Amino acid sequence: MKKVSLEDKNFRIFIESAKIQEAIDAVSFKINNDYAKSNPIFICVLNGSFMFASDLIKRFNHDCEVTFLKVASYEGTQSTGSIKELIGINESISDRHVIIVEDIVDTGATLEAVVNELELLGPKSIKVSTLLYKPLAYKRTIPIDYAAIEVGNEFLVGYGLDYNGLGRNLEEIYIIEE
Ligand code: IMP
Ligand code: MG
């Protein structure tokens, strides 16, 4: 059983790399079907989505554009619920089909802030893709269109997700050991 320690916390393996890739194959299949002719713009929410964004977008086989947005709402292992940073995009998304790329949707506060901000820019549509989705924690109404993996309320790290900045480089996803 693979284990890692990050600062004061211990984690054990939860989702193997091959399982992550299979789950991404499944969502990419849907996105490829849904956006074959619409030249979507993927808006990746940094920092956490960088690995998922890379694996997802390289499976997209049609015209698309890619850009990044930065947000932070987490401190330690708890969502602070308030958005601390929102560094906007420069590309025009007016009249464009937008696909948000998230690492994880927890309470949905971050996602809602991002969607509200993007809607002001007049996109033709906005859909949401996320590697991980915590349906039991989700408190918003924005549909989660493309969730690769649904999980419980546990705190996870790896594959882009961090604990106090650490663990993003792990190829697998790890779960906290209480
Ligand atoms: P929300 O705003 O509560 O949905 O939280 C979303 C953000 O919190 C994500 O984009 C992550 O950056 C972070 N986050 C939520 N759950 C976890 C977790 O289990 N591990 C690491 N980061 C998380
Ligand atoms: Mg995030």
CSV table of C-alpha atoms and ligand atoms in Angstrom, one decimal:
chain,number,residue,atom,x,y,z
A,1,MET,CA,0.0,0.0,0.0
A,2,LYS,CA,1.6,3.2,-1.1
A,3,LYS,CA,1.8,6.0,1.4
A,4,VAL,CA,3.0,9.5,1.5
A,5,SER,CA,3.6,12.1,4.3
A,6,LEU,CA,3.1,15.8,3.6
A,7,GLU,CA,3.9,18.1,6.5
A,8,ASP,CA,1.9,16.8,9.5
A,9,LYS,CA,-0.4,14.5,7.6
A,10,ASN,CA,-0.3,11.0,6.3
A,11,PHE,CA,-2.0,9.8,3.1
A,12,ARG,CA,-2.5,6.4,1.5
A,13,ILE,CA,-3.2,5.6,-2.1
A,14,PHE,CA,-6.8,6.0,-3.1
A,15,ILE,CA,-6.9,6.1,-7.0
A,16,GLU,CA,-4.2,4.5,-9.1
A,17,SER,CA,-2.8,6.3,-12.1
A,18,ALA,CA,-4.4,3.8,-14.5
A,19,LYS,CA,-7.9,4.4,-13.0
A,20,ILE,CA,-7.4,8.1,-13.4
A,21,GLN,CA,-6.5,7.7,-17.0
A,22,GLU,CA,-9.5,5.4,-17.7
A,23,ALA,CA,-11.8,8.0,-16.1
A,24,ILE,CA,-10.4,10.7,-18.3
A,25,ASP,CA,-10.8,8.6,-21.4
A,26,ALA,CA,-14.5,8.3,-20.6
A,27,VAL,CA,-15.0,12.1,-20.2
A,28,SER,CA,-12.9,12.9,-23.2
A,29,PHE,CA,-15.0,10.6,-25.3
A,30,LYS,CA,-18.1,12.7,-24.4
A,31,ILE,CA,-16.4,16.0,-24.9
A,32,ASN,CA,-15.1,14.9,-28.3
A,33,ASN,CA,-18.7,14.1,-29.3
A,34,ASP,CA,-20.2,17.2,-27.9
A,35,TYR,CA,-17.7,19.7,-29.2
A,36,ALA,CA,-16.5,18.3,-32.6
A,37,LYS,CA,-17.6,21.3,-34.6
A,38,SER,CA,-17.7,24.2,-32.1
A,39,ASN,CA,-14.0,25.2,-31.5
A,40,PRO,CA,-14.5,25.4,-27.7
A,41,ILE,CA,-12.2,27.3,-25.4
A,42,PHE,CA,-11.0,25.3,-22.4
A,43,ILE,CA,-10.6,27.5,-19.4
A,44,CYS,CA,-8.4,25.7,-16.8
A,45,VAL,CA,-8.6,26.7,-13.2
A,46,LEU,CA,-5.1,26.9,-11.8
A,47,ASN,CA,-3.2,25.6,-9.9
A,48,GLY,CA,-4.9,22.3,-9.2
A,49,SER,CA,-6.2,21.5,-12.7
A,50,PHE,CA,-2.8,21.5,-14.5
A,51,MET,CA,-2.4,17.7,-14.7
A,52,PHE,CA,-6.0,16.9,-15.5
A,53,ALA,CA,-6.0,19.8,-18.1
A,54,SER,CA,-3.0,18.3,-19.9
A,55,ASP,CA,-4.4,14.7,-20.0
A,56,LEU,CA,-7.9,15.9,-20.9
A,57,ILE,CA,-7.1,18.4,-23.6
A,58,LYS,CA,-4.5,16.2,-25.4
A,59,ARG,CA,-7.3,13.7,-25.9
A,60,PHE,CA,-9.5,16.4,-27.6
A,61,ASN,CA,-9.2,15.7,-31.4
A,62,HIS,CA,-10.8,18.9,-32.9
A,63,ASP,CA,-10.1,22.6,-33.0
A,64,CYS,CA,-10.0,24.2,-29.6
A,65,GLU,CA,-8.2,26.9,-27.6
A,66,VAL,CA,-6.8,26.7,-24.1
A,67,THR,CA,-6.4,29.4,-21.5
A,68,PHE,CA,-6.0,29.6,-17.7
A,69,LEU,CA,-7.6,31.3,-14.7
A,70,LYS,CA,-6.3,31.5,-11.2
A,71,VAL,CA,-8.5,31.1,-8.0
A,72,ALA,CA,-7.8,30.0,-4.5
A,73,SER,CA,-10.3,29.2,-1.7
A,74,TYR,CA,-8.6,26.6,0.4
A,75,GLU,CA,-6.4,26.8,3.5
A,76,GLY,CA,-5.1,23.5,4.8
A,77,THR,CA,-7.7,20.8,4.5
A,78,GLN,CA,-10.9,23.1,4.7
A,79,SER,CA,-12.6,25.2,2.1
A,80,THR,CA,-12.6,28.8,3.4
A,81,GLY,CA,-15.7,29.4,1.3
A,82,SER,CA,-14.4,32.7,0.1
A,83,ILE,CA,-12.5,33.4,-3.1
A,84,LYS,CA,-9.2,35.0,-2.4
A,85,GLU,CA,-7.7,35.4,-5.8
A,86,LEU,CA,-9.2,35.6,-9.2
A,87,ILE,CA,-6.8,36.4,-12.0
A,88,GLY,CA,-8.8,36.9,-15.1
A,89,ILE,CA,-8.3,35.8,-18.7
A,90,ASN,CA,-7.3,38.1,-21.6
A,91,GLU,CA,-8.9,36.1,-24.4
A,92,SER,CA,-12.2,37.2,-25.6
A,93,ILE,CA,-14.8,34.5,-24.8
A,94,SER,CA,-17.7,36.5,-26.2
A,95,ASP,CA,-19.9,34.2,-28.2
A,96,ARG,CA,-17.6,31.2,-27.5
A,97,HIS,CA,-18.3,27.7,-26.2
A,98,VAL,CA,-16.5,27.5,-22.8
A,99,ILE,CA,-15.5,24.3,-21.0
A,100,ILE,CA,-14.2,25.0,-17.5
A,101,VAL,CA,-11.5,22.5,-16.4
A,102,GLU,CA,-11.4,22.0,-12.6
A,103,ASP,CA,-9.4,19.6,-10.5
A,104,ILE,CA,-12.1,19.1,-7.9
A,105,VAL,CA,-15.6,20.5,-7.2
A,106,ASP,CA,-16.2,20.5,-3.4
A,107,THR,CA,-18.8,23.0,-2.1
A,108,GLY,CA,-18.9,24.6,-5.5
A,109,ALA,CA,-18.0,28.1,-4.2
A,110,THR,CA,-15.0,28.4,-6.4
A,111,LEU,CA,-16.9,27.1,-9.4
A,112,GLU,CA,-19.8,29.5,-8.9
A,113,ALA,CA,-17.4,32.5,-8.6
A,114,VAL,CA,-15.7,31.4,-11.8
A,115,VAL,CA,-18.9,30.9,-13.7
A,116,ASN,CA,-20.4,34.2,-12.5
A,117,GLU,CA,-17.3,36.0,-13.7
A,118,LEU,CA,-17.2,34.3,-17.1
A,119,GLU,CA,-20.9,34.9,-17.7
A,120,LEU,CA,-20.2,38.7,-17.6
A,121,LEU,CA,-18.0,38.1,-20.7
A,122,GLY,CA,-20.9,36.9,-22.9
A,123,PRO,CA,-20.0,33.3,-23.8
A,124,LYS,CA,-22.3,31.3,-26.0
A,125,SER,CA,-22.3,28.4,-23.5
A,126,ILE,CA,-20.4,27.3,-20.3
A,127,LYS,CA,-20.0,23.7,-19.3
A,128,VAL,CA,-18.0,22.2,-16.5
A,129,SER,CA,-15.4,19.4,-16.5
A,130,THR,CA,-13.8,18.2,-13.4
A,131,LEU,CA,-11.5,15.4,-12.5
A,132,LEU,CA,-13.1,14.9,-9.0
A,133,TYR,CA,-16.5,15.8,-7.8
A,134,LYS,CA,-17.7,15.6,-4.2
A,135,PRO,CA,-21.6,15.4,-4.6
A,136,LEU,CA,-22.2,15.2,-0.9
A,137,ALA,CA,-20.4,18.5,-0.3
A,138,TYR,CA,-21.8,20.3,-3.3
A,139,LYS,CA,-24.1,23.2,-2.3
A,140,ARG,CA,-24.7,25.0,-5.6
A,141,THR,CA,-27.0,24.5,-8.6
A,142,ILE,CA,-24.6,24.8,-11.5
A,143,PRO,CA,-24.6,21.5,-13.4
A,144,ILE,CA,-21.4,19.4,-13.3
A,145,ASP,CA,-21.5,18.2,-16.9
A,146,TYR,CA,-18.3,16.2,-17.1
A,147,ALA,CA,-17.1,14.7,-13.8
A,148,ALA,CA,-14.5,12.0,-14.3
A,149,ILE,CA,-14.6,10.6,-10.8
A,150,GLU,CA,-17.1,11.0,-7.9
A,151,VAL,CA,-15.7,10.8,-4.4
A,152,GLY,CA,-16.9,11.3,-0.8
A,153,ASN,CA,-16.0,14.1,1.5
A,154,GLU,CA,-12.5,13.0,2.3
A,155,PHE,CA,-9.5,15.3,1.7
A,156,LEU,CA,-7.4,14.1,-1.3
A,157,VAL,CA,-4.0,15.0,-2.7
A,158,GLY,CA,-2.0,14.2,-5.7
A,159,TYR,CA,-2.4,14.6,-9.5
A,160,GLY,CA,-2.6,18.4,-9.2
A,161,LEU,CA,-4.3,18.5,-5.8
A,162,ASP,CA,-2.3,19.9,-2.9
A,163,TYR,CA,-2.1,19.9,0.9
A,164,ASN,CA,-0.6,23.3,1.8
A,165,GLY,CA,1.1,23.5,-1.6
A,166,LEU,CA,2.5,20.0,-1.5
A,167,GLY,CA,1.6,16.8,-3.3
A,168,ARG,CA,0.6,18.2,-6.7
A,169,ASN,CA,3.3,16.2,-8.4
A,170,LEU,CA,2.0,12.8,-7.3
A,171,GLU,CA,0.9,10.7,-10.2
A,172,GLU,CA,-1.9,9.0,-8.2
A,173,ILE,CA,-4.5,10.4,-5.9
A,174,TYR,CA,-4.0,9.8,-2.1
A,175,ILE,CA,-6.5,10.0,0.7
A,176,ILE,CA,-5.9,11.5,4.2
A,177,GLU,CA,-5.4,9.0,7.1
A,178,GLU,CA,-7.2,10.3,10.2
B,1,IMP,P1,-14.9,24.6,-3.4
B,1,IMP,O1,-14.9,26.0,-3.7
B,1,IMP,O2,-15.4,24.3,-2.0
B,1,IMP,O3,-15.7,23.7,-4.4
B,1,IMP,O4,-13.4,24.1,-3.4
B,1,IMP,C1,-12.8,23.9,-4.6
B,1,IMP,C2,-11.3,24.1,-4.5
B,1,IMP,O5,-10.8,23.6,-3.2
B,1,IMP,C3,-10.7,23.1,-5.5
B,1,IMP,O6,-10.5,23.8,-6.7
B,1,IMP,C4,-9.4,22.7,-4.8
B,1,IMP,O7,-8.4,23.6,-5.1
B,1,IMP,C5,-9.7,22.8,-3.4
B,1,IMP,N1,-10.1,21.4,-2.8
B,1,IMP,C6,-11.4,21.0,-2.6
B,1,IMP,N2,-11.3,19.7,-2.1
B,1,IMP,C7,-10.0,19.4,-2.0
B,1,IMP,C8,-9.3,18.2,-1.6
B,1,IMP,O8,-9.9,17.1,-1.2
B,1,IMP,N3,-8.0,18.2,-1.7
B,1,IMP,C9,-7.3,19.3,-2.2
B,1,IMP,N4,-7.9,20.4,-2.6
B,1,IMP,C10,-9.3,20.5,-2.5
B,2,MG,MG,-8.9,24.3,-7.8
